[in-house]
């Protein structure tokens, strides 16, 4: 995951709808999750399937407080798929898996309440 903004900060500056459309948020299903011991902060390495158009992408996610790697496969998650890849230690993170902070600042994944087709775009 990338640097996290202050969750209690004032709202970000107002943007146009075209700015929103420039951020490509898609739904995907976690295929595998394993510990990422080389990460500076506790994290997992995820492999996420975004369907036939985008395919499978890797992500580093600091979600170790609320999730166990063995429970994550099959879970659908939202991710930004059009940021440039980011090198995190020996791992290349290709998408930004999205979450919100809980009351203690620990990440809670953004997930749909019902199963949806992988690759669907947020609107």
GROMACS .gro file of N, CA and C in nm:
model
  369
    1UNK      N    1   0.084  -0.116   0.000
    1UNK     CA    2   0.000   0.000   0.000
    1UNK      C    3   0.089   0.123   0.000
    2UNK      N    4   0.035   0.231  -0.043
    2UNK     CA    5   0.109   0.355  -0.052
    2UNK      C    6   0.092   0.435   0.076
    3UNK      N    7   0.160   0.549   0.084
    3UNK     CA    8   0.148   0.635   0.202
    3UNK      C    9   0.001   0.668   0.225
    4UNK      N   10  -0.039   0.660   0.350
    4UNK     CA   11  -0.180   0.679   0.382
    4UNK      C   12  -0.204   0.822   0.431
    5UNK      N   13  -0.310   0.887   0.381
    5UNK     CA   14  -0.343   1.022   0.428
    5UNK      C   15  -0.399   1.015   0.569
    6UNK      N   16  -0.401   1.128   0.637
    6UNK     CA   17  -0.460   1.138   0.770
    6UNK      C   18  -0.610   1.112   0.757
    7UNK      N   19  -0.663   1.006   0.821
    7UNK     CA   20  -0.804   0.972   0.802
    7UNK      C   21  -0.901   1.075   0.859
    8UNK      N   22  -0.854   1.163   0.945
    8UNK     CA   23  -0.942   1.264   1.004
    8UNK      C   24  -0.914   1.404   0.951
    9UNK      N   25  -0.835   1.413   0.843
    9UNK     CA   26  -0.804   1.542   0.782
    9UNK      C   27  -0.928   1.599   0.714
   10UNK      N   28  -0.922   1.727   0.685
   10UNK     CA   29  -1.030   1.792   0.612
   10UNK      C   30  -1.043   1.727   0.474
   11UNK      N   31  -1.159   1.740   0.410
   11UNK     CA   32  -1.175   1.682   0.277
   11UNK      C   33  -1.070   1.736   0.180
   12UNK      N   34  -1.034   1.653   0.082
   12UNK     CA   35  -0.940   1.694  -0.022
   12UNK      C   36  -1.003   1.804  -0.107
   13UNK      N   37  -0.921   1.870  -0.185
   13UNK     CA   38  -0.971   1.977  -0.273
   13UNK      C   39  -1.077   1.922  -0.367
   14UNK      N   40  -1.167   2.007  -0.409
   14UNK     CA   41  -1.274   1.969  -0.501
   14UNK      C   42  -1.212   1.937  -0.637
   15UNK      N   43  -1.262   1.830  -0.699
   15UNK     CA   44  -1.214   1.789  -0.831
   15UNK      C   45  -1.332   1.780  -0.926
   16UNK      N   46  -1.303   1.777  -1.055
   16UNK     CA   47  -1.406   1.759  -1.156
   16UNK      C   48  -1.435   1.611  -1.177
   17UNK      N   49  -1.548   1.583  -1.241
   17UNK     CA   50  -1.586   1.445  -1.266
   17UNK      C   51  -1.483   1.374  -1.352
   18UNK      N   52  -1.421   1.446  -1.445
   18UNK     CA   53  -1.318   1.384  -1.529
   18UNK      C   54  -1.199   1.338  -1.446
   19UNK      N   55  -1.166   1.411  -1.338
   19UNK     CA   56  -1.059   1.369  -1.247
   19UNK      C   57  -1.095   1.237  -1.181
   20UNK      N   58  -1.219   1.224  -1.137
   20UNK     CA   59  -1.266   1.098  -1.078
   20UNK      C   60  -1.255   0.984  -1.178
   21UNK      N   61  -1.297   1.010  -1.302
   21UNK     CA   62  -1.292   0.904  -1.404
   21UNK      C   63  -1.151   0.862  -1.437
   22UNK      N   64  -1.052   0.947  -1.410
   22UNK     CA   65  -0.913   0.913  -1.438
   22UNK      C   66  -0.860   0.805  -1.345
   23UNK      N   67  -0.923   0.789  -1.228
   23UNK     CA   68  -0.882   0.685  -1.132
   23UNK      C   69  -0.966   0.561  -1.161
   24UNK      N   70  -0.900   0.456  -1.207
   24UNK     CA   71  -0.969   0.334  -1.249
   24UNK      C   72  -0.974   0.235  -1.132
   25UNK      N   73  -1.089   0.232  -1.063
   25UNK     CA   74  -1.109   0.142  -0.949
   25UNK      C   75  -1.190   0.022  -0.998
   26UNK      N   76  -1.133  -0.098  -0.981
   26UNK     CA   77  -1.197  -0.221  -1.027
   26UNK      C   78  -1.212  -0.319  -0.912
   27UNK      N   79  -1.300  -0.416  -0.934
   27UNK     CA   80  -1.320  -0.523  -0.838
   27UNK      C   81  -1.245  -0.647  -0.887
   28UNK      N   82  -1.184  -0.718  -0.793
   28UNK     CA   83  -1.114  -0.841  -0.828
   28UNK      C   84  -1.124  -0.940  -0.714
   29UNK      N   85  -1.094  -1.064  -0.744
   29UNK     CA   86  -1.098  -1.171  -0.644
   29UNK      C   87  -0.956  -1.212  -0.607
   30UNK      N   88  -0.929  -1.215  -0.476
   30UNK     CA   89  -0.797  -1.257  -0.430
   30UNK      C   90  -0.779  -1.406  -0.462
   31UNK      N   91  -0.671  -1.437  -0.533
   31UNK     CA   92  -0.637  -1.574  -0.570
   31UNK      C   93  -0.546  -1.634  -0.463
   32UNK      N   94  -0.449  -1.556  -0.417
   32UNK     CA   95  -0.358  -1.604  -0.314
   32UNK      C   96  -0.312  -1.487  -0.227
   33UNK      N   97  -0.274  -1.521  -0.105
   33UNK     CA   98  -0.223  -1.423  -0.009
   33UNK      C   99  -0.117  -1.492   0.075
   34UNK      N  100  -0.002  -1.426   0.088
   34UNK     CA  101   0.101  -1.482   0.174
   34UNK      C  102   0.176  -1.370   0.246
   35UNK      N  103   0.245  -1.407   0.351
   35UNK     CA  104   0.320  -1.311   0.430
   35UNK      C  105   0.426  -1.245   0.344
   36UNK      N  106   0.453  -1.119   0.373
   36UNK     CA  107   0.555  -1.042   0.302
   36UNK      C  108   0.659  -0.999   0.405
   37UNK      N  109   0.749  -1.091   0.445
   37UNK     CA  110   0.841  -1.063   0.554
   37UNK      C  111   0.941  -0.951   0.526
   38UNK      N  112   0.967  -0.920   0.398
   38UNK     CA  113   1.063  -0.816   0.365
   38UNK      C  114   1.004  -0.675   0.376
   39UNK      N  115   0.874  -0.662   0.391
   39UNK     CA  116   0.810  -0.531   0.401
   39UNK      C  117   0.848  -0.462   0.532
   40UNK      N  118   0.860  -0.330   0.528
   40UNK     CA  119   0.894  -0.254   0.650
   40UNK      C  120   0.783  -0.261   0.754
   41UNK      N  121   0.658  -0.256   0.709
   41UNK     CA  122   0.542  -0.270   0.797
   41UNK      C  123   0.477  -0.403   0.765
   42UNK      N  124   0.415  -0.469   0.863
   42UNK     CA  125   0.352  -0.599   0.836
   42UNK      C  126   0.256  -0.591   0.717
   43UNK      N  127   0.272  -0.683   0.623
   43UNK     CA  128   0.191  -0.680   0.501
   43UNK      C  129   0.180  -0.820   0.443
   44UNK      N  130   0.086  -0.834   0.348
   44UNK     CA  131   0.071  -0.955   0.270
   44UNK      C  132   0.099  -0.923   0.124
   45UNK      N  133   0.144  -1.024   0.051
   45UNK     CA  134   0.152  -1.018  -0.095
   45UNK      C  135   0.025  -1.083  -0.147
   46UNK      N  136  -0.050  -1.009  -0.227
   46UNK     CA  137  -0.175  -1.060  -0.281
   46UNK      C  138  -0.162  -1.080  -0.432
   47UNK      N  139  -0.228  -1.183  -0.483
   47UNK     CA  140  -0.249  -1.200  -0.626
   47UNK      C  141  -0.399  -1.189  -0.647
   48UNK      N  142  -0.441  -1.092  -0.728
   48UNK     CA  143  -0.583  -1.060  -0.745
   48UNK      C  144  -0.621  -1.076  -0.891
   49UNK      N  145  -0.732  -1.146  -0.917
   49UNK     CA  146  -0.782  -1.167  -1.053
   49UNK      C  147  -0.888  -1.062  -1.084
   50UNK      N  148  -0.859  -0.977  -1.183
   50UNK     CA  149  -0.952  -0.872  -1.225
   50UNK      C  150  -1.026  -0.908  -1.353
   51UNK      N  151  -1.033  -1.035  -1.386
   51UNK     CA  152  -1.108  -1.078  -1.503
   51UNK      C  153  -1.025  -1.076  -1.629
   52UNK      N  154  -1.089  -1.112  -1.743
   52UNK     CA  155  -1.015  -1.134  -1.867
   52UNK      C  156  -0.952  -1.009  -1.929
   53UNK      N  157  -1.004  -0.892  -1.905
   53UNK     CA  158  -0.949  -0.772  -1.968
   53UNK      C  159  -0.822  -0.726  -1.897
   54UNK      N  160  -0.823  -0.721  -1.764
   54UNK     CA  161  -0.708  -0.673  -1.686
   54UNK      C  162  -0.618  -0.788  -1.642
   55UNK      N  163  -0.676  -0.901  -1.613
   55UNK     CA  164  -0.599  -1.018  -1.573
   55UNK      C  165  -0.561  -1.018  -1.426
   56UNK      N  166  -0.459  -1.094  -1.393
   56UNK     CA  167  -0.414  -1.108  -1.255
   56UNK      C  168  -0.304  -1.006  -1.226
   57UNK      N  169  -0.316  -0.940  -1.110
   57UNK     CA  170  -0.219  -0.838  -1.070
   57UNK      C  171  -0.176  -0.863  -0.927
   58UNK      N  172  -0.053  -0.817  -0.895
   58UNK     CA  173   0.003  -0.831  -0.761
   58UNK      C  174  -0.017  -0.703  -0.682
   59UNK      N  175  -0.033  -0.718  -0.549
   59UNK     CA  176  -0.047  -0.604  -0.461
   59UNK      C  177   0.012  -0.635  -0.325
   60UNK      N  178   0.078  -0.536  -0.267
   60UNK     CA  179   0.122  -0.545  -0.127
   60UNK      C  180   0.017  -0.472  -0.044
   61UNK      N  181  -0.032  -0.538   0.061
   61UNK     CA  182  -0.140  -0.479   0.140
   61UNK      C  183  -0.111  -0.493   0.289
   62UNK      N  184  -0.118  -0.381   0.361
   62UNK     CA  185  -0.096  -0.379   0.505
   62UNK      C  186  -0.229  -0.408   0.576
   63UNK      N  187  -0.271  -0.533   0.568
   63UNK     CA  188  -0.403  -0.573   0.620
   63UNK      C  189  -0.391  -0.685   0.723
   64UNK      N  190  -0.275  -0.697   0.786
   64UNK     CA  191  -0.248  -0.810   0.875
   64UNK      C  192  -0.324  -0.806   1.006
   65UNK      N  193  -0.377  -0.692   1.045
   65UNK     CA  194  -0.446  -0.681   1.174
   65UNK      C  195  -0.583  -0.749   1.173
   66UNK      N  196  -0.653  -0.741   1.061
   66UNK     CA  197  -0.792  -0.792   1.055
   66UNK      C  198  -0.808  -0.919   0.972
   67UNK      N  199  -0.703  -0.959   0.897
   67UNK     CA  200  -0.719  -1.069   0.803
   67UNK      C  201  -0.603  -1.167   0.816
   68UNK      N  202  -0.635  -1.296   0.797
   68UNK     CA  203  -0.532  -1.400   0.792
   68UNK      C  204  -0.517  -1.441   0.646
   69UNK      N  205  -0.393  -1.469   0.603
   69UNK     CA  206  -0.374  -1.499   0.460
   69UNK      C  207  -0.458  -1.617   0.412
   70UNK      N  208  -0.476  -1.717   0.496
   70UNK     CA  209  -0.552  -1.834   0.453
   70UNK      C  210  -0.702  -1.806   0.435
   71UNK      N  211  -0.751  -1.696   0.491
   71UNK     CA  212  -0.893  -1.661   0.478
   71UNK      C  213  -0.921  -1.571   0.358
   72UNK      N  214  -0.819  -1.516   0.295
   72UNK     CA  215  -0.839  -1.415   0.191
   72UNK      C  216  -0.872  -1.470   0.052
   73UNK      N  217  -0.817  -1.584   0.008
   73UNK     CA  218  -0.854  -1.631  -0.126
   73UNK      C  219  -1.006  -1.646  -0.141
   74UNK      N  220  -1.055  -1.596  -0.255
   74UNK     CA  221  -1.200  -1.596  -0.280
   74UNK      C  222  -1.268  -1.467  -0.241
   75UNK      N  223  -1.199  -1.379  -0.168
   75UNK     CA  224  -1.254  -1.251  -0.126
   75UNK      C  225  -1.243  -1.149  -0.238
   76UNK      N  226  -1.352  -1.080  -0.265
   76UNK     CA  227  -1.347  -0.973  -0.363
   76UNK      C  228  -1.304  -0.843  -0.295
   77UNK      N  229  -1.218  -0.767  -0.364
   77UNK     CA  230  -1.167  -0.640  -0.311
   77UNK      C  231  -1.165  -0.536  -0.422
   78UNK      N  232  -1.167  -0.409  -0.381
   78UNK     CA  233  -1.154  -0.298  -0.475
   78UNK      C  234  -1.008  -0.254  -0.480
   79UNK      N  235  -0.964  -0.214  -0.598
   79UNK     CA  236  -0.825  -0.169  -0.614
   79UNK      C  237  -0.816  -0.068  -0.729
   80UNK      N  238  -0.721   0.023  -0.717
   80UNK     CA  239  -0.687   0.114  -0.827
   80UNK      C  240  -0.593   0.037  -0.919
   81UNK      N  241  -0.632   0.024  -1.046
   81UNK     CA  242  -0.553  -0.058  -1.138
   81UNK      C  243  -0.471   0.024  -1.237
   82UNK      N  244  -0.480   0.157  -1.233
   82UNK     CA  245  -0.407   0.236  -1.332
   82UNK      C  246  -0.300   0.329  -1.272
   83UNK      N  247  -0.256   0.301  -1.150
   83UNK     CA  248  -0.136   0.367  -1.097
   83UNK      C  249  -0.015   0.296  -1.155
   84UNK      N  250   0.100   0.364  -1.163
   84UNK     CA  251   0.220   0.293  -1.206
   84UNK      C  252   0.259   0.187  -1.103
   85UNK      N  253   0.320   0.076  -1.146
   85UNK     CA  254   0.368  -0.023  -1.049
   85UNK      C  255   0.465   0.041  -0.951
   86UNK      N  256   0.470  -0.014  -0.830
   86UNK     CA  257   0.556   0.042  -0.727
   86UNK      C  258   0.641  -0.070  -0.667
   87UNK      N  259   0.771  -0.048  -0.665
   87UNK     CA  260   0.863  -0.145  -0.607
   87UNK      C  261   0.859  -0.132  -0.455
   88UNK      N  262   0.828  -0.242  -0.388
   88UNK     CA  263   0.826  -0.246  -0.242
   88UNK      C  264   0.921  -0.357  -0.201
   89UNK      N  265   1.043  -0.319  -0.164
   89UNK     CA  266   1.146  -0.419  -0.137
   89UNK      C  267   1.167  -0.502  -0.261
   90UNK      N  268   1.166  -0.635  -0.249
   90UNK     CA  269   1.188  -0.721  -0.365
   90UNK      C  270   1.061  -0.747  -0.448
   91UNK      N  271   0.950  -0.682  -0.412
   91UNK     CA  272   0.819  -0.711  -0.470
   91UNK      C  273   0.769  -0.592  -0.551
   92UNK      N  274   0.714  -0.619  -0.670
   92UNK     CA  275   0.654  -0.514  -0.752
   92UNK      C  276   0.503  -0.517  -0.733
   93UNK      N  277   0.450  -0.413  -0.667
   93UNK     CA  278   0.306  -0.401  -0.644
   93UNK      C  279   0.245  -0.331  -0.766
   94UNK      N  280   0.149  -0.399  -0.830
   94UNK     CA  281   0.093  -0.349  -0.956
   94UNK      C  282  -0.038  -0.273  -0.939
   95UNK      N  283  -0.108  -0.296  -0.829
   95UNK     CA  284  -0.235  -0.227  -0.803
   95UNK      C  285  -0.240  -0.183  -0.657
   96UNK      N  286  -0.321  -0.083  -0.629
   96UNK     CA  287  -0.339  -0.034  -0.493
   96UNK      C  288  -0.470  -0.090  -0.438
   97UNK      N  289  -0.460  -0.185  -0.348
   97UNK     CA  290  -0.578  -0.243  -0.284
   97UNK      C  291  -0.633  -0.140  -0.185
   98UNK      N  292  -0.765  -0.118  -0.189
   98UNK     CA  293  -0.826  -0.009  -0.113
   98UNK      C  294  -0.883  -0.054   0.021
   99UNK      N  295  -0.874   0.036   0.118
   99UNK     CA  296  -0.930   0.010   0.250
   99UNK      C  297  -0.956   0.140   0.323
  100UNK      N  298  -1.027   0.128   0.434
  100UNK     CA  299  -1.054   0.240   0.523
  100UNK      C  300  -0.994   0.208   0.659
  101UNK      N  301  -0.954   0.312   0.735
  101UNK     CA  302  -0.901   0.286   0.868
  101UNK      C  303  -1.013   0.259   0.968
  102UNK      N  304  -0.990   0.162   1.057
  102UNK     CA  305  -1.083   0.142   1.167
  102UNK      C  306  -1.051   0.248   1.275
  103UNK      N  307  -1.112   0.237   1.392
  103UNK     CA  308  -1.092   0.336   1.499
  103UNK      C  309  -0.947   0.342   1.547
  104UNK      N  310  -0.871   0.235   1.523
  104UNK     CA  311  -0.730   0.231   1.563
  104UNK      C  312  -0.635   0.255   1.447
  105UNK      N  313  -0.688   0.289   1.330
  105UNK     CA  314  -0.606   0.316   1.214
  105UNK      C  315  -0.565   0.193   1.135
  106UNK      N  316  -0.619   0.077   1.169
  106UNK     CA  317  -0.587  -0.048   1.098
  106UNK      C  318  -0.678  -0.061   0.976
  107UNK      N  319  -0.624  -0.117   0.868
  107UNK     CA  320  -0.694  -0.120   0.740
  107UNK      C  321  -0.806  -0.224   0.738
  108UNK      N  322  -0.924  -0.179   0.691
  108UNK     CA  323  -1.039  -0.265   0.664
  108UNK      C  324  -1.063  -0.258   0.514
  109UNK      N  325  -1.061  -0.372   0.447
  109UNK     CA  326  -1.074  -0.377   0.302
  109UNK      C  327  -1.207  -0.323   0.251
  110UNK      N  328  -1.204  -0.261   0.133
  110UNK     CA  329  -1.325  -0.220   0.063
  110UNK      C  330  -1.371  -0.341  -0.018
  111UNK      N  331  -1.492  -0.389   0.014
  111UNK     CA  332  -1.546  -0.510  -0.051
  111UNK      C  333  -1.692  -0.487  -0.085
  112UNK      N  334  -1.741  -0.546  -0.194
  112UNK     CA  335  -1.883  -0.532  -0.224
  112UNK      C  336  -1.967  -0.616  -0.127
  113UNK      N  337  -2.090  -0.574  -0.105
  113UNK     CA  338  -2.179  -0.648  -0.015
  113UNK      C  339  -2.238  -0.771  -0.084
  114UNK      N  340  -2.233  -0.775  -0.216
  114UNK     CA  341  -2.278  -0.889  -0.297
  114UNK      C  342  -2.170  -0.920  -0.400
  115UNK      N  343  -2.160  -1.046  -0.440
  115UNK     CA  344  -2.062  -1.083  -0.541
  115UNK      C  345  -2.095  -1.015  -0.673
  116UNK      N  346  -1.993  -0.961  -0.738
  116UNK     CA  347  -2.007  -0.894  -0.867
  116UNK      C  348  -1.902  -0.950  -0.963
  117UNK      N  349  -1.919  -0.931  -1.094
  117UNK     CA  350  -1.820  -0.984  -1.189
  117UNK      C  351  -1.683  -0.918  -1.171
  118UNK      N  352  -1.578  -0.999  -1.169
  118UNK     CA  353  -1.443  -0.946  -1.160
  118UNK      C  354  -1.415  -0.854  -1.278
  119UNK      N  355  -1.348  -0.744  -1.250
  119UNK     CA  356  -1.314  -0.646  -1.353
  119UNK      C  357  -1.411  -0.531  -1.361
  120UNK      N  358  -1.525  -0.541  -1.289
  120UNK     CA  359  -1.622  -0.432  -1.291
  120UNK      C  360  -1.560  -0.303  -1.239
  121UNK      N  361  -1.595  -0.192  -1.302
  121UNK     CA  362  -1.539  -0.061  -1.267
  121UNK      C  363  -1.633   0.015  -1.175
  122UNK      N  364  -1.574   0.079  -1.076
  122UNK     CA  365  -1.650   0.164  -0.982
  122UNK      C  366  -1.708   0.283  -1.058
  123UNK      N  367  -1.834   0.313  -1.030
  123UNK     CA  368  -1.895   0.434  -1.084
  123UNK      C  369  -1.986   0.495  -0.981
   0.00000   0.00000   0.00000
